[in-house]
mmCIF file of C-alpha atoms in Angstrom:
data_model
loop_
_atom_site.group_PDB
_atom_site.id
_atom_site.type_symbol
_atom_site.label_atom_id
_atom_site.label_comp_id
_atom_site.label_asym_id
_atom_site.label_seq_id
_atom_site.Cartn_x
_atom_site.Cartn_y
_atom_site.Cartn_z
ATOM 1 C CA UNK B 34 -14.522 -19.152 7.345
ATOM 2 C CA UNK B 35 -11.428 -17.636 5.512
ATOM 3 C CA UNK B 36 -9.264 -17.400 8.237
ATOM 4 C CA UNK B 37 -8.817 -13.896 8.665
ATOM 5 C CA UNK B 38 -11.036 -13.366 11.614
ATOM 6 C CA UNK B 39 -8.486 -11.821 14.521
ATOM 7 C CA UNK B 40 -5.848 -10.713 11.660
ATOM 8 C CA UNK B 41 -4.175 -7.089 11.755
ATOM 9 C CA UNK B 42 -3.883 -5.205 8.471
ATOM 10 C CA UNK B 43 -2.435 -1.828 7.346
ATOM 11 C CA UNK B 44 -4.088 -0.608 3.912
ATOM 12 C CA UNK B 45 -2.442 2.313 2.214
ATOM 13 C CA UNK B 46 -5.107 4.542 0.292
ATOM 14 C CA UNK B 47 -7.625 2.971 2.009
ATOM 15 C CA UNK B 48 -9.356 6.186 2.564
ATOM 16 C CA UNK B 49 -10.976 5.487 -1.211
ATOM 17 C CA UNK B 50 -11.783 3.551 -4.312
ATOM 18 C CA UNK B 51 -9.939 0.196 -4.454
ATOM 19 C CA UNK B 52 -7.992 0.801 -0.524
ATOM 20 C CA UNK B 53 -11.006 1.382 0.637
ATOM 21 C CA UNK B 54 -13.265 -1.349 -0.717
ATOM 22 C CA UNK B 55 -10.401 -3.914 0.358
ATOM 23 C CA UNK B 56 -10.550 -2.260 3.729
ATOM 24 C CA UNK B 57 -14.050 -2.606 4.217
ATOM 25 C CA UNK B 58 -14.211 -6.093 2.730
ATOM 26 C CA UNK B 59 -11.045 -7.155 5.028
ATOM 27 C CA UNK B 60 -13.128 -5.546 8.391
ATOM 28 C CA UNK B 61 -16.321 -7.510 6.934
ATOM 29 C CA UNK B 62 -14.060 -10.710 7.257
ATOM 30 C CA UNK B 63 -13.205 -10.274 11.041
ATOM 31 C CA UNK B 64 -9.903 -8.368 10.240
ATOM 32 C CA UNK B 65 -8.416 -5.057 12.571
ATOM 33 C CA UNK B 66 -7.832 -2.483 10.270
ATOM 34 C CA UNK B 67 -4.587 0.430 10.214
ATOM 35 C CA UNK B 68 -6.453 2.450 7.314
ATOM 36 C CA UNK B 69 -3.421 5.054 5.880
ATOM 37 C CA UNK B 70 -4.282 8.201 3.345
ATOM 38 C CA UNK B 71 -3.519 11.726 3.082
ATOM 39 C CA UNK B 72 -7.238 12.259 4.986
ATOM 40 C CA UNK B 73 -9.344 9.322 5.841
ATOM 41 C CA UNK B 74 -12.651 10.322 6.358
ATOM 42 C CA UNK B 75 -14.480 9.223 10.193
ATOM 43 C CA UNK B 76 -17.159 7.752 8.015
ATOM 44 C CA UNK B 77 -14.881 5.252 6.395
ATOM 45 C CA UNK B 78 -13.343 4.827 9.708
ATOM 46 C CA UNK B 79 -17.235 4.098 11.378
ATOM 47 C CA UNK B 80 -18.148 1.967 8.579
ATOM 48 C CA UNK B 81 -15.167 -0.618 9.443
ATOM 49 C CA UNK B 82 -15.942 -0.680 13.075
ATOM 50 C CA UNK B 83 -19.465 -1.400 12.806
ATOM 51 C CA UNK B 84 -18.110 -4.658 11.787
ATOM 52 C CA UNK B 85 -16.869 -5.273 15.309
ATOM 53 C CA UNK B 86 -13.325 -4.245 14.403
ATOM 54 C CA UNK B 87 -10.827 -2.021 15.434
ATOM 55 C CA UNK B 88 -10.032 0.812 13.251
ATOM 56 C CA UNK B 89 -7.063 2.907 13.128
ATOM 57 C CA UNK B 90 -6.831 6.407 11.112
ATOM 58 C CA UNK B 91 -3.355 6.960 9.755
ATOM 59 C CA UNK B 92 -3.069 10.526 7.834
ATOM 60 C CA UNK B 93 0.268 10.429 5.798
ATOM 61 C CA UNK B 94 1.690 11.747 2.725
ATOM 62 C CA UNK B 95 3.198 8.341 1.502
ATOM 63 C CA UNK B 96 5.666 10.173 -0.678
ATOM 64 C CA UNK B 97 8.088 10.611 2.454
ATOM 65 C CA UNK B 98 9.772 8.334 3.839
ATOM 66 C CA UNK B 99 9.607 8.605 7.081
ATOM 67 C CA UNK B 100 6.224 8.991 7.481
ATOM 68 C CA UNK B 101 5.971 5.582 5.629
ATOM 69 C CA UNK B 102 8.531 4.415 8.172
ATOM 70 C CA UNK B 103 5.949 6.156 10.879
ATOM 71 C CA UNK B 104 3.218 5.100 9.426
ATOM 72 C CA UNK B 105 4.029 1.343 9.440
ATOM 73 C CA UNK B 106 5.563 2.023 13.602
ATOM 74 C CA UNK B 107 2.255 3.677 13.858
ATOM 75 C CA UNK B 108 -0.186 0.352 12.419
ATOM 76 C CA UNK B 109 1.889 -2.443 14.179
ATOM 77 C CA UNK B 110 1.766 -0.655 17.953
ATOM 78 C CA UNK B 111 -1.733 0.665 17.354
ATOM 79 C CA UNK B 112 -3.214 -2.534 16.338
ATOM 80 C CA UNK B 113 -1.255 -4.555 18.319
ATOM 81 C CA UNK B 114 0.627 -6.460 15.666
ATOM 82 C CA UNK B 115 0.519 -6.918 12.272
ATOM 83 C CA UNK B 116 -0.668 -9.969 9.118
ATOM 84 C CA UNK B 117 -1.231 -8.130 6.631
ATOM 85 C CA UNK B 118 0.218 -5.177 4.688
ATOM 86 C CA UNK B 119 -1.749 -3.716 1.665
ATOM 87 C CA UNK B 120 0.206 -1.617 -0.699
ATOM 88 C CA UNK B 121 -2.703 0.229 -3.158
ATOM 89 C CA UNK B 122 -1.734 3.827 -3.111
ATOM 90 C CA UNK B 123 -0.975 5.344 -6.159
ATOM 91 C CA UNK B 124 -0.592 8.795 -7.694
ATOM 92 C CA UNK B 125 -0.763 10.009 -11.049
ATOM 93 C CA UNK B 126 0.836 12.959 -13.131
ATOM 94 C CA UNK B 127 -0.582 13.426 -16.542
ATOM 95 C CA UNK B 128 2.619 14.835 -18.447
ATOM 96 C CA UNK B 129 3.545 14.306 -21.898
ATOM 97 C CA UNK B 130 6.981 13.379 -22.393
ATOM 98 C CA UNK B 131 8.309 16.800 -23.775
ATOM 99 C CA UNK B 132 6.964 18.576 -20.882
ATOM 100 C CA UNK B 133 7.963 15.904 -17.762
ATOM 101 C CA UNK B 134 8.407 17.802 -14.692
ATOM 102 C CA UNK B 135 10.962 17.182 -12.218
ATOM 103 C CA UNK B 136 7.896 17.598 -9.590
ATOM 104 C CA UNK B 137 5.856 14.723 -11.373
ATOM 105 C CA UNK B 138 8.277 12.388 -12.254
ATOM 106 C CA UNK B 139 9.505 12.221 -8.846
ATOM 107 C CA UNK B 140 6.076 12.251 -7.128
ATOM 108 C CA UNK B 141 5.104 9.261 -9.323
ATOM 109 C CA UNK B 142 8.202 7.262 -8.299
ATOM 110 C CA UNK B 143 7.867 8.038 -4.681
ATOM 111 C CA UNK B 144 4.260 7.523 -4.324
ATOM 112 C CA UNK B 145 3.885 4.637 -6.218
ATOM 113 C CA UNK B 146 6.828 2.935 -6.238
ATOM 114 C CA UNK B 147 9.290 3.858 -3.371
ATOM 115 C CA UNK B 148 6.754 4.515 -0.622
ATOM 116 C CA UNK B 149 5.780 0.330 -1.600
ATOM 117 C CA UNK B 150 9.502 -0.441 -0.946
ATOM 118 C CA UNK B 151 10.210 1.866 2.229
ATOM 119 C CA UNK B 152 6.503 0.367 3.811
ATOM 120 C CA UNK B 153 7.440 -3.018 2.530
ATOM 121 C CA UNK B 154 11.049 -2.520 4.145
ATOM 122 C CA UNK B 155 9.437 -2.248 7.444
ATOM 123 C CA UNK B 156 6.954 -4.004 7.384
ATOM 124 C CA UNK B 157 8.846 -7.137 6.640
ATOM 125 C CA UNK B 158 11.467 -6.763 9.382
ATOM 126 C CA UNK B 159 8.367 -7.308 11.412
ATOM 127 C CA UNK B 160 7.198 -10.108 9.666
ATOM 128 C CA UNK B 161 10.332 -11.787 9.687
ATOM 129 C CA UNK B 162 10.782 -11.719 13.717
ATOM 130 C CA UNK B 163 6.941 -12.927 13.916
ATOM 131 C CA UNK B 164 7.779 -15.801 11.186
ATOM 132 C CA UNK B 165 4.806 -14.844 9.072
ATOM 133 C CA UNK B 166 3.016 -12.434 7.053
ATOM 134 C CA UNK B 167 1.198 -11.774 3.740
ATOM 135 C CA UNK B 168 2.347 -8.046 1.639
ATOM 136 C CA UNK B 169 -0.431 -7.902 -1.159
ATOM 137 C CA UNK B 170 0.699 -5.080 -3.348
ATOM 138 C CA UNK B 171 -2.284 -3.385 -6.230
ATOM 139 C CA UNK B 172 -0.791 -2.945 -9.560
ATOM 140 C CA UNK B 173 -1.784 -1.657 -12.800
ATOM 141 C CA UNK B 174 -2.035 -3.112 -16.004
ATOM 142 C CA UNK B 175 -0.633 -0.293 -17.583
ATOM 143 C CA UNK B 176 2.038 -2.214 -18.356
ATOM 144 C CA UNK B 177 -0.007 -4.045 -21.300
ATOM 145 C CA UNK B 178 -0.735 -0.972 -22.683
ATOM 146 C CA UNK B 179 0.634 2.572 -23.616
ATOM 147 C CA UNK B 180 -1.431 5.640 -23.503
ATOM 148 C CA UNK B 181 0.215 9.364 -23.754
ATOM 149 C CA UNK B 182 1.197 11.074 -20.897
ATOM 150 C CA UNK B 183 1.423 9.009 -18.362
ATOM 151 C CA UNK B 184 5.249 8.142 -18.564
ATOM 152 C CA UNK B 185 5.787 8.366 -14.570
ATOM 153 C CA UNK B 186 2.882 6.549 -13.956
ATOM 154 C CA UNK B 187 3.817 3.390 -16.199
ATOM 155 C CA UNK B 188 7.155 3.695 -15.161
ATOM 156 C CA UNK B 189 6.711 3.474 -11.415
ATOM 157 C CA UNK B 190 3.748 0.555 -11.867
ATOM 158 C CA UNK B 191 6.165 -1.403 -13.919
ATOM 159 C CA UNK B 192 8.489 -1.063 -10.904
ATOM 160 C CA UNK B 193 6.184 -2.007 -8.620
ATOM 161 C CA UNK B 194 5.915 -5.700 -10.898
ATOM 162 C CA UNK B 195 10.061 -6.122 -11.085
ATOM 163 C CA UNK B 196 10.144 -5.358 -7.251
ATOM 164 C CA UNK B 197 6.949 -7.777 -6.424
ATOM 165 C CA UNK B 198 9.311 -10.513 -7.785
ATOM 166 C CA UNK B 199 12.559 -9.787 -6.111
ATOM 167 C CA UNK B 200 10.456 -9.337 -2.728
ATOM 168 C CA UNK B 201 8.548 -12.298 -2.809
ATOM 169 C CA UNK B 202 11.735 -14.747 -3.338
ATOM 170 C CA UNK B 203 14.045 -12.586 -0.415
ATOM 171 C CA UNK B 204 10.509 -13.235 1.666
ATOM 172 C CA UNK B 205 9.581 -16.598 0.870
ATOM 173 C CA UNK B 206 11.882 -18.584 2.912
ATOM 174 C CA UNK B 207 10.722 -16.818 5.958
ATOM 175 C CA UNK B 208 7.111 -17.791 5.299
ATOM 176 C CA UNK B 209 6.190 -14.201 4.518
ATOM 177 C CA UNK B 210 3.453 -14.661 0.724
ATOM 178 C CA UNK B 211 3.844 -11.389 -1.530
ATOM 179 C CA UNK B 212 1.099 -11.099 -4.210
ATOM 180 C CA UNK B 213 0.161 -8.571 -6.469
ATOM 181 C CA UNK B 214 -3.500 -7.885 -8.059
ATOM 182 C CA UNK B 215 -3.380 -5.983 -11.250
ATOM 183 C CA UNK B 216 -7.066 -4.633 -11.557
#
């Protein structure tokens, strides 16, 4: 038994790939599910509630804020509560660095990084009146490594690792774990 049967969770990009494999998995374990993407499909959305499971279909553009701050209002009323936030949504903008656009530079940092800290905003002032909750944010290890055009990308991913840090001591003393995974 891991403990999760019961638990509420709200998984951004969990319409595919990674979000959605942790989305499943998480249903599999006894866990509601707030599943947030630009479309999730019904099937994904059938697949998690054949597991006996509540699922919730959140369509959002995670690169404004306040559908992030909707989103997370959204996930906590619809499922009752929430445990568990799951920051995997990511976006990419292959640009080399002569040619960096405005438009992907700024869709990098706002997908990847600033829709993690306006959701993880949120999300924590709920966790902090409950007294608990676990933020598991999905890296990259870009960072290791350096490949051309993909600046925004590794810049925003980076972020994402400086900002797991600073969130998880402000959280800590409220009982709240932050983690990240770096597959």
């Amino acid at each position: 038994d891991t403990g999760l049967k019961g638990k509420r969770a709200l998984v951004t990009g969990g319409g595919t790939g990674i979000g959605r494999a942790i989305a499943l998995e998480l249903a599999r374990e006894g866990v509601h599910i707030a599943v947030a993407s630009r479309d999730p499909d019904q099937k994904t959305i059938a697949e998690i509630e054949s597991f006996g499971v509540k699922a919730l279909r959140l369509c959002i553009d995670v690169s404004k804020e306040d559908q992030v701050i909707n989103m997370v209002k959204q996930a906590i009323e619809g499922l009752g509560g929430l445990d568990l936030y799951v920051n995997n949504v990511a976006g990419h903008w292959d640009e080399p660095v002569t040619k960096i656009t405005t438009y992907g530079w700024l869709n990098s940092l706002h997908t990847n990084l600033s829709a993690c800290v306006w959701a993880c905003r949120e999300v924590a002032k709920h966790f902090i009146l409950q007294g608990s909750g676990s933020i598991l944010i999905i890296g990259s290890v870009c960072f290791y490594t350096s490949l051309p055009k993909e600046v925004s990308y590794r810049v925003s991913k980076t972020g994402l690792r400086a900002y797991m840090g600073t969130l998880s001591a402000e959280l800590a003393p409220f009982k709240i774990r932050v983690n990240m995974v770096t597959p």
